[in-house]
JSON list of C-alpha atoms in Angstrom, two decimals:
[
{"chain": "A", "resi": 1, "resn": "UNK", "atom": "CA", "xyz": [83.17, 85.08, 88.78]},
{"chain": "A", "resi": 2, "resn": "UNK", "atom": "CA", "xyz": [86.54, 84.55, 87.66]},
{"chain": "A", "resi": 3, "resn": "UNK", "atom": "CA", "xyz": [87.68, 81.95, 90.78]},
{"chain": "A", "resi": 4, "resn": "UNK", "atom": "CA", "xyz": [90.74, 84.65, 90.06]},
{"chain": "A", "resi": 5, "resn": "UNK", "atom": "CA", "xyz": [92.20, 85.49, 94.12]},
{"chain": "A", "resi": 6, "resn": "UNK", "atom": "CA", "xyz": [93.18, 89.25, 93.95]},
{"chain": "A", "resi": 7, "resn": "UNK", "atom": "CA", "xyz": [95.73, 90.66, 96.32]},
{"chain": "A", "resi": 8, "resn": "UNK", "atom": "CA", "xyz": [97.52, 94.63, 97.28]},
{"chain": "A", "resi": 9, "resn": "UNK", "atom": "CA", "xyz": [101.38, 93.59, 98.34]},
{"chain": "A", "resi": 10, "resn": "UNK", "atom": "CA", "xyz": [101.18, 95.48, 101.95]},
{"chain": "A", "resi": 11, "resn": "UNK", "atom": "CA", "xyz": [104.21, 98.07, 100.37]},
{"chain": "A", "resi": 12, "resn": "UNK", "atom": "CA", "xyz": [101.86, 98.95, 97.51]},
{"chain": "A", "resi": 13, "resn": "UNK", "atom": "CA", "xyz": [99.02, 99.12, 99.29]},
{"chain": "A", "resi": 14, "resn": "UNK", "atom": "CA", "xyz": [101.58, 101.97, 101.78]},
{"chain": "A", "resi": 15, "resn": "UNK", "atom": "CA", "xyz": [102.02, 104.17, 98.30]},
{"chain": "A", "resi": 16, "resn": "UNK", "atom": "CA", "xyz": [98.51, 104.04, 97.61]},
{"chain": "A", "resi": 17, "resn": "UNK", "atom": "CA", "xyz": [97.26, 105.28, 100.78]},
{"chain": "A", "resi": 18, "resn": "UNK", "atom": "CA", "xyz": [100.09, 107.94, 100.97]},
{"chain": "A", "resi": 19, "resn": "UNK", "atom": "CA", "xyz": [98.39, 108.60, 97.32]},
{"chain": "A", "resi": 20, "resn": "UNK", "atom": "CA", "xyz": [95.48, 109.05, 98.16]},
{"chain": "A", "resi": 21, "resn": "UNK", "atom": "CA", "xyz": [93.73, 106.38, 95.87]},
{"chain": "A", "resi": 22, "resn": "UNK", "atom": "CA", "xyz": [93.12, 103.04, 98.67]},
{"chain": "A", "resi": 23, "resn": "UNK", "atom": "CA", "xyz": [89.47, 103.78, 97.64]},
{"chain": "A", "resi": 24, "resn": "UNK", "atom": "CA", "xyz": [90.77, 103.31, 92.93]},
{"chain": "A", "resi": 25, "resn": "UNK", "atom": "CA", "xyz": [93.24, 100.98, 93.36]},
{"chain": "A", "resi": 26, "resn": "UNK", "atom": "CA", "xyz": [90.46, 98.45, 95.33]},
{"chain": "A", "resi": 27, "resn": "UNK", "atom": "CA", "xyz": [88.22, 99.19, 92.88]},
{"chain": "A", "resi": 28, "resn": "UNK", "atom": "CA", "xyz": [91.00, 98.12, 90.55]},
{"chain": "A", "resi": 29, "resn": "UNK", "atom": "CA", "xyz": [92.18, 94.59, 93.09]},
{"chain": "A", "resi": 30, "resn": "UNK", "atom": "CA", "xyz": [87.84, 94.24, 92.35]},
{"chain": "A", "resi": 31, "resn": "UNK", "atom": "CA", "xyz": [88.25, 94.08, 88.21]},
{"chain": "A", "resi": 32, "resn": "UNK", "atom": "CA", "xyz": [91.19, 92.14, 87.41]},
{"chain": "A", "resi": 33, "resn": "UNK", "atom": "CA", "xyz": [88.74, 89.49, 90.03]},
{"chain": "A", "resi": 34, "resn": "UNK", "atom": "CA", "xyz": [86.94, 89.65, 87.01]},
{"chain": "A", "resi": 35, "resn": "UNK", "atom": "CA", "xyz": [89.44, 90.50, 84.41]},
{"chain": "A", "resi": 36, "resn": "UNK", "atom": "CA", "xyz": [92.80, 89.56, 85.24]},
{"chain": "A", "resi": 37, "resn": "UNK", "atom": "CA", "xyz": [94.75, 91.11, 82.40]},
{"chain": "A", "resi": 38, "resn": "UNK", "atom": "CA", "xyz": [94.32, 93.92, 81.14]},
{"chain": "A", "resi": 39, "resn": "UNK", "atom": "CA", "xyz": [96.90, 96.52, 80.66]},
{"chain": "A", "resi": 40, "resn": "UNK", "atom": "CA", "xyz": [100.03, 95.26, 79.11]},
{"chain": "A", "resi": 41, "resn": "UNK", "atom": "CA", "xyz": [102.15, 92.99, 78.96]},
{"chain": "A", "resi": 42, "resn": "UNK", "atom": "CA", "xyz": [105.78, 94.66, 80.85]},
{"chain": "A", "resi": 43, "resn": "UNK", "atom": "CA", "xyz": [108.07, 90.60, 80.39]},
{"chain": "A", "resi": 44, "resn": "UNK", "atom": "CA", "xyz": [107.58, 88.31, 78.77]},
{"chain": "A", "resi": 45, "resn": "UNK", "atom": "CA", "xyz": [105.91, 84.89, 80.14]},
{"chain": "A", "resi": 46, "resn": "UNK", "atom": "CA", "xyz": [107.75, 82.85, 81.87]},
{"chain": "A", "resi": 47, "resn": "UNK", "atom": "CA", "xyz": [105.77, 79.42, 83.39]},
{"chain": "A", "resi": 48, "resn": "UNK", "atom": "CA", "xyz": [103.14, 80.97, 82.59]},
{"chain": "A", "resi": 49, "resn": "UNK", "atom": "CA", "xyz": [103.67, 84.00, 84.39]},
{"chain": "A", "resi": 50, "resn": "UNK", "atom": "CA", "xyz": [103.18, 87.70, 83.83]},
{"chain": "A", "resi": 51, "resn": "UNK", "atom": "CA", "xyz": [103.83, 91.08, 84.93]},
{"chain": "A", "resi": 52, "resn": "UNK", "atom": "CA", "xyz": [101.07, 93.35, 83.92]},
{"chain": "A", "resi": 53, "resn": "UNK", "atom": "CA", "xyz": [101.31, 97.08, 83.71]},
{"chain": "A", "resi": 54, "resn": "UNK", "atom": "CA", "xyz": [97.57, 99.29, 84.20]},
{"chain": "A", "resi": 55, "resn": "UNK", "atom": "CA", "xyz": [96.74, 102.77, 84.74]},
{"chain": "A", "resi": 56, "resn": "UNK", "atom": "CA", "xyz": [94.33, 104.96, 86.94]},
{"chain": "A", "resi": 57, "resn": "UNK", "atom": "CA", "xyz": [92.98, 107.47, 85.60]},
{"chain": "A", "resi": 58, "resn": "UNK", "atom": "CA", "xyz": [93.07, 110.75, 88.04]},
{"chain": "A", "resi": 59, "resn": "UNK", "atom": "CA", "xyz": [89.29, 110.89, 90.51]},
{"chain": "A", "resi": 60, "resn": "UNK", "atom": "CA", "xyz": [88.37, 112.38, 93.63]},
{"chain": "A", "resi": 61, "resn": "UNK", "atom": "CA", "xyz": [91.79, 114.54, 94.26]},
{"chain": "A", "resi": 62, "resn": "UNK", "atom": "CA", "xyz": [93.91, 111.81, 94.20]},
{"chain": "A", "resi": 63, "resn": "UNK", "atom": "CA", "xyz": [96.64, 111.62, 90.60]},
{"chain": "A", "resi": 64, "resn": "UNK", "atom": "CA", "xyz": [96.67, 109.29, 87.98]},
{"chain": "A", "resi": 65, "resn": "UNK", "atom": "CA", "xyz": [98.24, 105.83, 88.83]},
{"chain": "A", "resi": 66, "resn": "UNK", "atom": "CA", "xyz": [100.55, 103.20, 87.54]},
{"chain": "A", "resi": 67, "resn": "UNK", "atom": "CA", "xyz": [100.22, 100.15, 88.55]},
{"chain": "A", "resi": 68, "resn": "UNK", "atom": "CA", "xyz": [102.25, 97.29, 88.09]},
{"chain": "A", "resi": 69, "resn": "UNK", "atom": "CA", "xyz": [101.23, 93.28, 88.80]},
{"chain": "A", "resi": 70, "resn": "UNK", "atom": "CA", "xyz": [101.67, 90.13, 88.83]},
{"chain": "A", "resi": 71, "resn": "UNK", "atom": "CA", "xyz": [99.31, 86.86, 87.01]},
{"chain": "A", "resi": 72, "resn": "UNK", "atom": "CA", "xyz": [100.00, 83.78, 88.72]},
{"chain": "A", "resi": 73, "resn": "UNK", "atom": "CA", "xyz": [97.32, 81.65, 86.13]},
{"chain": "A", "resi": 74, "resn": "UNK", "atom": "CA", "xyz": [99.04, 78.17, 88.04]},
{"chain": "A", "resi": 75, "resn": "UNK", "atom": "CA", "xyz": [98.64, 76.48, 89.58]},
{"chain": "A", "resi": 76, "resn": "UNK", "atom": "CA", "xyz": [94.72, 76.73, 91.15]},
{"chain": "A", "resi": 77, "resn": "UNK", "atom": "CA", "xyz": [93.87, 79.14, 92.32]},
{"chain": "A", "resi": 78, "resn": "UNK", "atom": "CA", "xyz": [94.97, 81.74, 90.02]},
{"chain": "A", "resi": 79, "resn": "UNK", "atom": "CA", "xyz": [96.28, 84.51, 91.30]},
{"chain": "A", "resi": 80, "resn": "UNK", "atom": "CA", "xyz": [96.69, 88.44, 90.84]},
{"chain": "A", "resi": 81, "resn": "UNK", "atom": "CA", "xyz": [99.70, 90.39, 92.94]},
{"chain": "A", "resi": 82, "resn": "UNK", "atom": "CA", "xyz": [99.43, 94.04, 92.55]},
{"chain": "A", "resi": 83, "resn": "UNK", "atom": "CA", "xyz": [102.93, 94.88, 93.79]},
{"chain": "A", "resi": 84, "resn": "UNK", "atom": "CA", "xyz": [103.37, 98.94, 93.07]},
{"chain": "A", "resi": 85, "resn": "UNK", "atom": "CA", "xyz": [102.00, 101.85, 92.35]},
{"chain": "A", "resi": 86, "resn": "UNK", "atom": "CA", "xyz": [103.84, 104.81, 91.13]},
{"chain": "A", "resi": 87, "resn": "UNK", "atom": "CA", "xyz": [102.02, 108.50, 90.41]},
{"chain": "A", "resi": 88, "resn": "UNK", "atom": "CA", "xyz": [101.25, 108.15, 86.38]},
{"chain": "A", "resi": 89, "resn": "UNK", "atom": "CA", "xyz": [103.34, 111.14, 84.64]},
{"chain": "A", "resi": 90, "resn": "UNK", "atom": "CA", "xyz": [100.74, 110.19, 81.32]},
{"chain": "A", "resi": 91, "resn": "UNK", "atom": "CA", "xyz": [103.12, 109.46, 79.08]},
{"chain": "A", "resi": 92, "resn": "UNK", "atom": "CA", "xyz": [102.32, 106.46, 77.04]},
{"chain": "A", "resi": 93, "resn": "UNK", "atom": "CA", "xyz": [104.82, 103.81, 76.97]},
{"chain": "A", "resi": 94, "resn": "UNK", "atom": "CA", "xyz": [105.67, 101.45, 73.89]}
]
């Protein structure tokens, strides 16, 4: 166990529900508790806080998703908050 606490914001949960991707988002939440730095960095870390984006592949009738989250390693316990869920357009970001 990594000791990371991962949570989904109400707004992200509502969006995942509307897209039929609640299970996929919960699976990602659990994965981020083990490996909190998935995906690509979207912002320069400030005081250790990073904004990142990762993807969820399409499955079980749910679309592919892009998920933005905030990784806050300090103060303890380290936390991850999944804050935004959008349909993934499939275009790689640079």
